[in-house]
Amino acid sequence: QKEVEQDPGPLSVPEGAIVSLNCTYSNSAFQYFMWYRQYSRKGPELLMYTYSSGNKEDGRFTAQVDKSSKYISLFIRDSQPSDSATYLCAMENTGNQFYFGTGTSLTVIP
Amino acid sequence: GAGVSQSPRYKVAKRGQDVALRCDPISGHVSLFWYQQALGQGPEFLTYFQNEAQLDKSGLPSDRFFAERPEGSVSTLKIQRTQQEDSAVYLCASSLAHTGDGEQYFGPGTRLTVT
């Protein structure tokens, strides 16, 4: 079993929809949780970074962490065609070791 | 300011050749990471530097892979006697903090194709 599980999609939604992206993990040592956006042939770009359980909001993006269920989510409100990309979840333990999901490919249709 | 840069952006190597991939991190960033990203997969950790010290190289897939950061700034990932399974995008990331801060900034990657 991989440390981090993420549904690869692809996910296709109409413009303006709410998008929900999810990851599960097995290692309770993970302390830091991140979401990255990766456009084709580019490096990942950090979107959200959270430390504890709960919600964190930044503009149209909300990151949610549930440590008891080992489950994290990213919600995108009012999705735009420019949000079309691959979204990667990532987790870090206290030893500077990062584990990424496989990424979910999202297409927002105008 | 300037982000993380990597060179070359694309590299084609014949099987058995040695390659060297360069990473220029954001100025002042203490931590530097190398990842390997296969097609359709997430990045997989290779190695981690704090300044010039290589603190973790547990992700390097074989002894053909070697990384260095001699002056605590620029880093080079070297792959000796390349094999077809080495074909991937190699990503470099840097972080300001020493530990426990997930805010890594990635470069655009070097796409290595071994023929």
mmCIF file of C-alpha atoms in Angstrom:
data_model
loop_
_atom_site.group_PDB
_atom_site.id
_atom_site.type_symbol
_atom_site.label_atom_id
_atom_site.label_comp_id
_atom_site.label_asym_id
_atom_site.label_seq_id
_atom_site.Cartn_x
_atom_site.Cartn_y
_atom_site.Cartn_z
ATOM 1 C CA GLN A 1 0.000 0.000 0.000
ATOM 2 C CA LYS A 2 1.322 3.415 -0.941
ATOM 3 C CA GLU A 3 1.842 5.999 1.796
ATOM 4 C CA VAL A 4 -0.524 8.411 0.033
ATOM 5 C CA GLU A 5 -3.495 7.441 -2.121
ATOM 6 C CA GLN A 6 -5.066 9.826 -4.609
ATOM 7 C CA ASP A 7 -7.623 9.151 -7.321
ATOM 8 C CA PRO A 8 -5.909 10.049 -10.616
ATOM 9 C CA GLY A 9 -9.160 11.005 -12.321
ATOM 10 C CA PRO A 10 -9.463 12.478 -14.859
ATOM 11 C CA LEU A 11 -12.061 14.849 -13.503
ATOM 12 C CA SER A 12 -14.038 17.082 -15.841
ATOM 13 C CA VAL A 13 -16.399 19.808 -14.570
ATOM 14 C CA PRO A 14 -18.250 22.792 -16.066
ATOM 15 C CA GLU A 15 -17.024 26.303 -15.340
ATOM 16 C CA GLY A 16 -18.384 27.601 -12.036
ATOM 17 C CA ALA A 17 -18.695 24.174 -10.422
ATOM 18 C CA ILE A 18 -17.335 23.297 -7.002
ATOM 19 C CA VAL A 19 -14.479 20.807 -7.264
ATOM 20 C CA SER A 20 -13.583 18.361 -4.511
ATOM 21 C CA LEU A 21 -10.201 16.625 -4.551
ATOM 22 C CA ASN A 22 -9.191 14.081 -1.927
ATOM 23 C CA CYS A 23 -6.300 12.052 -0.596
ATOM 24 C CA THR A 24 -5.972 9.406 2.069
ATOM 25 C CA TYR A 25 -2.847 8.380 3.897
ATOM 26 C CA SER A 26 -1.709 5.613 6.167
ATOM 27 C CA ASN A 27 1.174 7.107 8.157
ATOM 28 C CA SER A 28 0.034 8.833 11.337
ATOM 29 C CA ALA A 29 3.475 10.515 11.579
ATOM 30 C CA PHE A 30 2.555 12.968 8.835
ATOM 31 C CA GLN A 31 2.365 16.431 10.340
ATOM 32 C CA TYR A 32 2.209 18.804 7.379
ATOM 33 C CA PHE A 33 -0.213 18.649 4.488
ATOM 34 C CA MET A 34 0.064 20.430 1.174
ATOM 35 C CA TRP A 35 -1.710 20.821 -2.132
ATOM 36 C CA TYR A 36 0.226 21.607 -5.289
ATOM 37 C CA ARG A 37 -0.995 22.528 -8.743
ATOM 38 C CA GLN A 38 1.031 21.335 -11.720
ATOM 39 C CA TYR A 39 0.483 22.559 -15.247
ATOM 40 C CA SER A 40 1.739 20.467 -18.130
ATOM 41 C CA ARG A 41 5.542 20.537 -18.456
ATOM 42 C CA LYS A 42 5.907 22.766 -15.384
ATOM 43 C CA GLY A 43 7.043 22.166 -11.828
ATOM 44 C CA PRO A 44 4.468 21.854 -9.029
ATOM 45 C CA GLU A 45 3.271 25.143 -7.537
ATOM 46 C CA LEU A 46 2.304 25.291 -3.864
ATOM 47 C CA LEU A 47 -1.363 26.174 -3.353
ATOM 48 C CA MET A 48 -2.112 25.379 0.267
ATOM 49 C CA TYR A 49 -0.122 24.317 3.296
ATOM 50 C CA THR A 50 -1.686 23.212 6.561
ATOM 51 C CA TYR A 51 -0.375 21.825 9.800
ATOM 52 C CA SER A 52 -3.319 20.776 11.894
ATOM 53 C CA SER A 53 -6.751 19.274 11.470
ATOM 54 C CA GLY A 54 -9.437 21.690 10.344
ATOM 55 C CA ASN A 55 -10.046 24.039 7.455
ATOM 56 C CA LYS A 56 -7.870 26.664 5.815
ATOM 57 C CA GLU A 57 -9.265 29.039 3.233
ATOM 58 C CA ASP A 58 -7.443 31.109 0.632
ATOM 59 C CA GLY A 59 -9.608 32.821 -1.941
ATOM 60 C CA ARG A 60 -11.495 30.194 -3.912
ATOM 61 C CA PHE A 61 -9.494 27.361 -2.337
ATOM 62 C CA THR A 62 -10.245 25.553 0.927
ATOM 63 C CA ALA A 63 -8.014 22.841 2.357
ATOM 64 C CA GLN A 64 -9.447 20.438 4.879
ATOM 65 C CA VAL A 65 -7.511 18.001 7.058
ATOM 66 C CA ASP A 66 -9.023 15.229 9.173
ATOM 67 C CA LYS A 67 -6.164 13.530 11.001
ATOM 68 C CA SER A 68 -8.437 11.086 12.791
ATOM 69 C CA SER A 69 -9.622 9.694 9.451
ATOM 70 C CA LYS A 70 -6.272 10.270 7.694
ATOM 71 C CA TYR A 71 -8.085 12.159 4.961
ATOM 72 C CA ILE A 72 -7.414 15.510 3.323
ATOM 73 C CA SER A 73 -9.425 17.485 0.799
ATOM 74 C CA LEU A 74 -9.091 20.494 -1.445
ATOM 75 C CA PHE A 75 -12.197 22.371 -2.526
ATOM 76 C CA ILE A 76 -12.177 24.808 -5.428
ATOM 77 C CA ARG A 77 -15.168 27.149 -5.618
ATOM 78 C CA ASP A 78 -16.342 28.860 -8.811
ATOM 79 C CA SER A 79 -13.906 26.807 -10.879
ATOM 80 C CA GLN A 80 -12.331 28.492 -13.888
ATOM 81 C CA PRO A 81 -10.803 27.068 -17.090
ATOM 82 C CA SER A 82 -7.439 28.336 -15.801
ATOM 83 C CA ASP A 83 -7.793 25.853 -12.908
ATOM 84 C CA SER A 84 -7.345 23.017 -15.410
ATOM 85 C CA ALA A 85 -4.199 21.241 -14.213
ATOM 86 C CA THR A 86 -3.034 18.265 -12.191
ATOM 87 C CA TYR A 87 -3.484 18.641 -8.442
ATOM 88 C CA LEU A 88 -1.041 16.851 -6.171
ATOM 89 C CA CYS A 89 -1.470 16.283 -2.480
ATOM 90 C CA ALA A 90 1.706 15.971 -0.415
ATOM 91 C CA MET A 91 2.525 15.148 3.171
ATOM 92 C CA GLU A 92 5.565 15.555 5.335
ATOM 93 C CA ASN A 93 6.698 13.897 8.504
ATOM 94 C CA THR A 94 9.010 15.680 10.905
ATOM 95 C CA GLY A 95 12.086 14.327 9.166
ATOM 96 C CA ASN A 96 11.814 16.410 6.013
ATOM 97 C CA GLN A 97 10.545 13.461 4.035
ATOM 98 C CA PHE A 98 7.793 14.376 1.593
ATOM 99 C CA TYR A 99 5.328 11.954 0.069
ATOM 100 C CA PHE A 100 3.199 12.896 -2.917
ATOM 101 C CA GLY A 101 -0.010 11.444 -4.300
ATOM 102 C CA THR A 102 -0.152 10.467 -7.957
ATOM 103 C CA GLY A 103 -2.089 13.620 -8.811
ATOM 104 C CA THR A 104 -5.647 14.219 -10.038
ATOM 105 C CA SER A 105 -6.064 15.631 -13.536
ATOM 106 C CA LEU A 106 -8.767 18.333 -13.619
ATOM 107 C CA THR A 107 -10.356 19.921 -16.668
ATOM 108 C CA VAL A 108 -12.747 22.849 -16.274
ATOM 109 C CA ILE A 109 -14.894 23.213 -19.358
ATOM 110 C CA PRO A 110 -15.926 26.774 -20.368
ATOM 111 C CA GLY B 1 12.411 37.553 -7.434
ATOM 112 C CA ALA B 2 13.917 34.655 -9.334
ATOM 113 C CA GLY B 3 12.537 31.220 -8.639
ATOM 114 C CA VAL B 4 14.242 27.843 -8.746
ATOM 115 C CA SER B 5 15.910 27.232 -12.084
ATOM 116 C CA GLN B 6 17.051 23.970 -13.592
ATOM 117 C CA SER B 7 19.202 23.154 -16.576
ATOM 118 C CA PRO B 8 19.062 21.682 -19.058
ATOM 119 C CA ARG B 9 15.276 21.639 -19.462
ATOM 120 C CA TYR B 10 15.511 18.632 -21.760
ATOM 121 C CA LYS B 11 18.206 16.006 -22.045
ATOM 122 C CA VAL B 12 18.406 13.035 -24.364
ATOM 123 C CA ALA B 13 21.070 10.491 -23.468
ATOM 124 C CA LYS B 14 22.047 7.233 -25.021
ATOM 125 C CA ARG B 15 21.941 4.254 -22.714
ATOM 126 C CA GLY B 16 25.197 4.027 -20.824
ATOM 127 C CA GLN B 17 26.026 7.739 -20.957
ATOM 128 C CA ASP B 18 26.560 9.840 -17.851
ATOM 129 C CA VAL B 19 24.410 12.939 -17.313
ATOM 130 C CA ALA B 20 24.564 15.911 -14.947
ATOM 131 C CA LEU B 21 21.499 17.935 -14.029
ATOM 132 C CA ARG B 22 21.833 21.335 -12.404
ATOM 133 C CA CYS B 23 19.626 23.124 -9.895
ATOM 134 C CA ASP B 24 19.878 26.776 -8.862
ATOM 135 C CA PRO B 25 17.712 27.239 -5.758
ATOM 136 C CA ILE B 26 16.165 30.472 -4.564
ATOM 137 C CA SER B 27 18.898 32.621 -3.020
ATOM 138 C CA GLY B 28 19.154 32.083 0.723
ATOM 139 C CA HIS B 29 17.146 28.877 0.785
ATOM 140 C CA VAL B 30 18.690 26.424 3.202
ATOM 141 C CA SER B 31 17.034 23.207 2.125
ATOM 142 C CA LEU B 32 17.198 21.628 -1.302
ATOM 143 C CA PHE B 33 15.386 18.535 -2.509
ATOM 144 C CA TRP B 34 15.601 16.360 -5.609
ATOM 145 C CA TYR B 35 12.615 14.382 -6.869
ATOM 146 C CA GLN B 36 11.991 11.994 -9.747
ATOM 147 C CA GLN B 37 8.601 12.210 -11.471
ATOM 148 C CA ALA B 38 7.615 9.447 -13.848
ATOM 149 C CA LEU B 39 4.875 10.048 -16.397
ATOM 150 C CA GLY B 40 1.460 10.158 -14.742
ATOM 151 C CA GLN B 41 2.909 9.874 -11.247
ATOM 152 C CA GLY B 42 3.619 12.218 -8.392
ATOM 153 C CA PRO B 43 7.155 13.295 -7.521
ATOM 154 C CA GLU B 44 9.173 10.709 -5.612
ATOM 155 C CA PHE B 45 11.786 11.855 -3.137
ATOM 156 C CA LEU B 46 15.410 11.213 -4.051
ATOM 157 C CA THR B 47 17.611 13.208 -1.696
ATOM 158 C CA TYR B 48 17.726 16.230 0.616
ATOM 159 C CA PHE B 49 20.394 18.795 1.496
ATOM 160 C CA GLN B 50 20.547 21.253 4.324
ATOM 161 C CA ASN B 51 23.130 23.783 3.186
ATOM 162 C CA GLU B 52 26.014 21.651 1.882
ATOM 163 C CA ALA B 53 25.198 18.603 3.996
ATOM 164 C CA GLN B 54 23.346 15.737 2.359
ATOM 165 C CA LEU B 55 21.107 14.661 5.223
ATOM 166 C CA ASP B 56 18.999 12.064 3.462
ATOM 167 C CA LYS B 57 19.743 10.096 0.308
ATOM 168 C CA SER B 58 17.421 7.207 1.016
ATOM 169 C CA GLY B 59 15.410 7.777 -2.157
ATOM 170 C CA LEU B 60 18.285 7.440 -4.613
ATOM 171 C CA PRO B 61 17.354 4.310 -6.614
ATOM 172 C CA SER B 62 20.877 2.966 -7.118
ATOM 173 C CA ASP B 63 24.534 3.791 -6.646
ATOM 174 C CA ARG B 64 24.510 5.182 -10.177
ATOM 175 C CA PHE B 65 22.796 8.260 -8.757
ATOM 176 C CA PHE B 66 24.873 10.866 -6.977
ATOM 177 C CA ALA B 67 24.020 14.372 -5.791
ATOM 178 C CA GLU B 68 26.141 17.172 -4.409
ATOM 179 C CA ARG B 69 25.799 20.744 -3.177
ATOM 180 C CA PRO B 70 29.373 21.666 -2.338
ATOM 181 C CA GLU B 71 28.880 25.332 -1.413
ATOM 182 C CA GLY B 72 25.366 25.098 -0.068
ATOM 183 C CA SER B 73 23.795 26.760 -3.080
ATOM 184 C CA VAL B 74 23.806 25.170 -6.558
ATOM 185 C CA SER B 75 23.250 21.425 -6.651
ATOM 186 C CA THR B 76 24.028 18.806 -9.268
ATOM 187 C CA LEU B 77 22.369 15.436 -9.682
ATOM 188 C CA LYS B 78 24.570 13.034 -11.605
ATOM 189 C CA ILE B 79 23.416 9.771 -13.128
ATOM 190 C CA GLN B 80 26.081 7.378 -14.313
ATOM 191 C CA ARG B 81 25.604 4.728 -16.997
ATOM 192 C CA THR B 82 22.023 5.810 -17.687
ATOM 193 C CA GLN B 83 19.368 3.149 -18.207
ATOM 194 C CA GLN B 84 15.999 3.409 -19.938
ATOM 195 C CA GLU B 85 14.208 3.231 -16.591
ATOM 196 C CA ASP B 86 15.938 6.490 -15.611
ATOM 197 C CA SER B 87 13.750 8.346 -18.127
ATOM 198 C CA ALA B 88 11.667 10.783 -16.081
ATOM 199 C CA VAL B 89 11.381 14.414 -15.094
ATOM 200 C CA TYR B 90 13.850 15.364 -12.377
ATOM 201 C CA LEU B 91 12.542 18.129 -10.154
ATOM 202 C CA CYS B 92 14.483 20.286 -7.755
ATOM 203 C CA ALA B 93 12.824 22.182 -4.910
ATOM 204 C CA SER B 94 14.155 24.573 -2.294
ATOM 205 C CA SER B 95 12.848 25.735 1.041
ATOM 206 C CA LEU B 96 13.829 28.572 3.326
ATOM 207 C CA ALA B 97 13.400 26.593 6.532
ATOM 208 C CA HIS B 98 15.557 23.943 8.082
ATOM 209 C CA THR B 99 12.862 21.491 9.072
ATOM 210 C CA GLY B 100 9.172 21.035 9.408
ATOM 211 C CA ASP B 101 8.035 23.642 6.925
ATOM 212 C CA GLY B 102 6.237 22.321 3.881
ATOM 213 C CA GLU B 103 6.712 25.400 1.734
ATOM 214 C CA GLN B 104 8.916 24.025 -0.985
ATOM 215 C CA TYR B 105 9.299 25.890 -4.249
ATOM 216 C CA PHE B 106 9.854 23.756 -7.316
ATOM 217 C CA GLY B 107 11.831 24.370 -10.459
ATOM 218 C CA PRO B 108 10.443 23.513 -13.911
ATOM 219 C CA GLY B 109 12.279 20.190 -13.994
ATOM 220 C CA THR B 110 14.665 18.489 -16.390
ATOM 221 C CA ARG B 111 13.039 15.946 -18.690
ATOM 222 C CA LEU B 112 15.522 13.110 -19.214
ATOM 223 C CA THR B 113 14.968 10.645 -22.033
ATOM 224 C CA VAL B 114 17.301 7.666 -22.267
ATOM 225 C CA THR B 115 17.298 5.987 -25.664
#
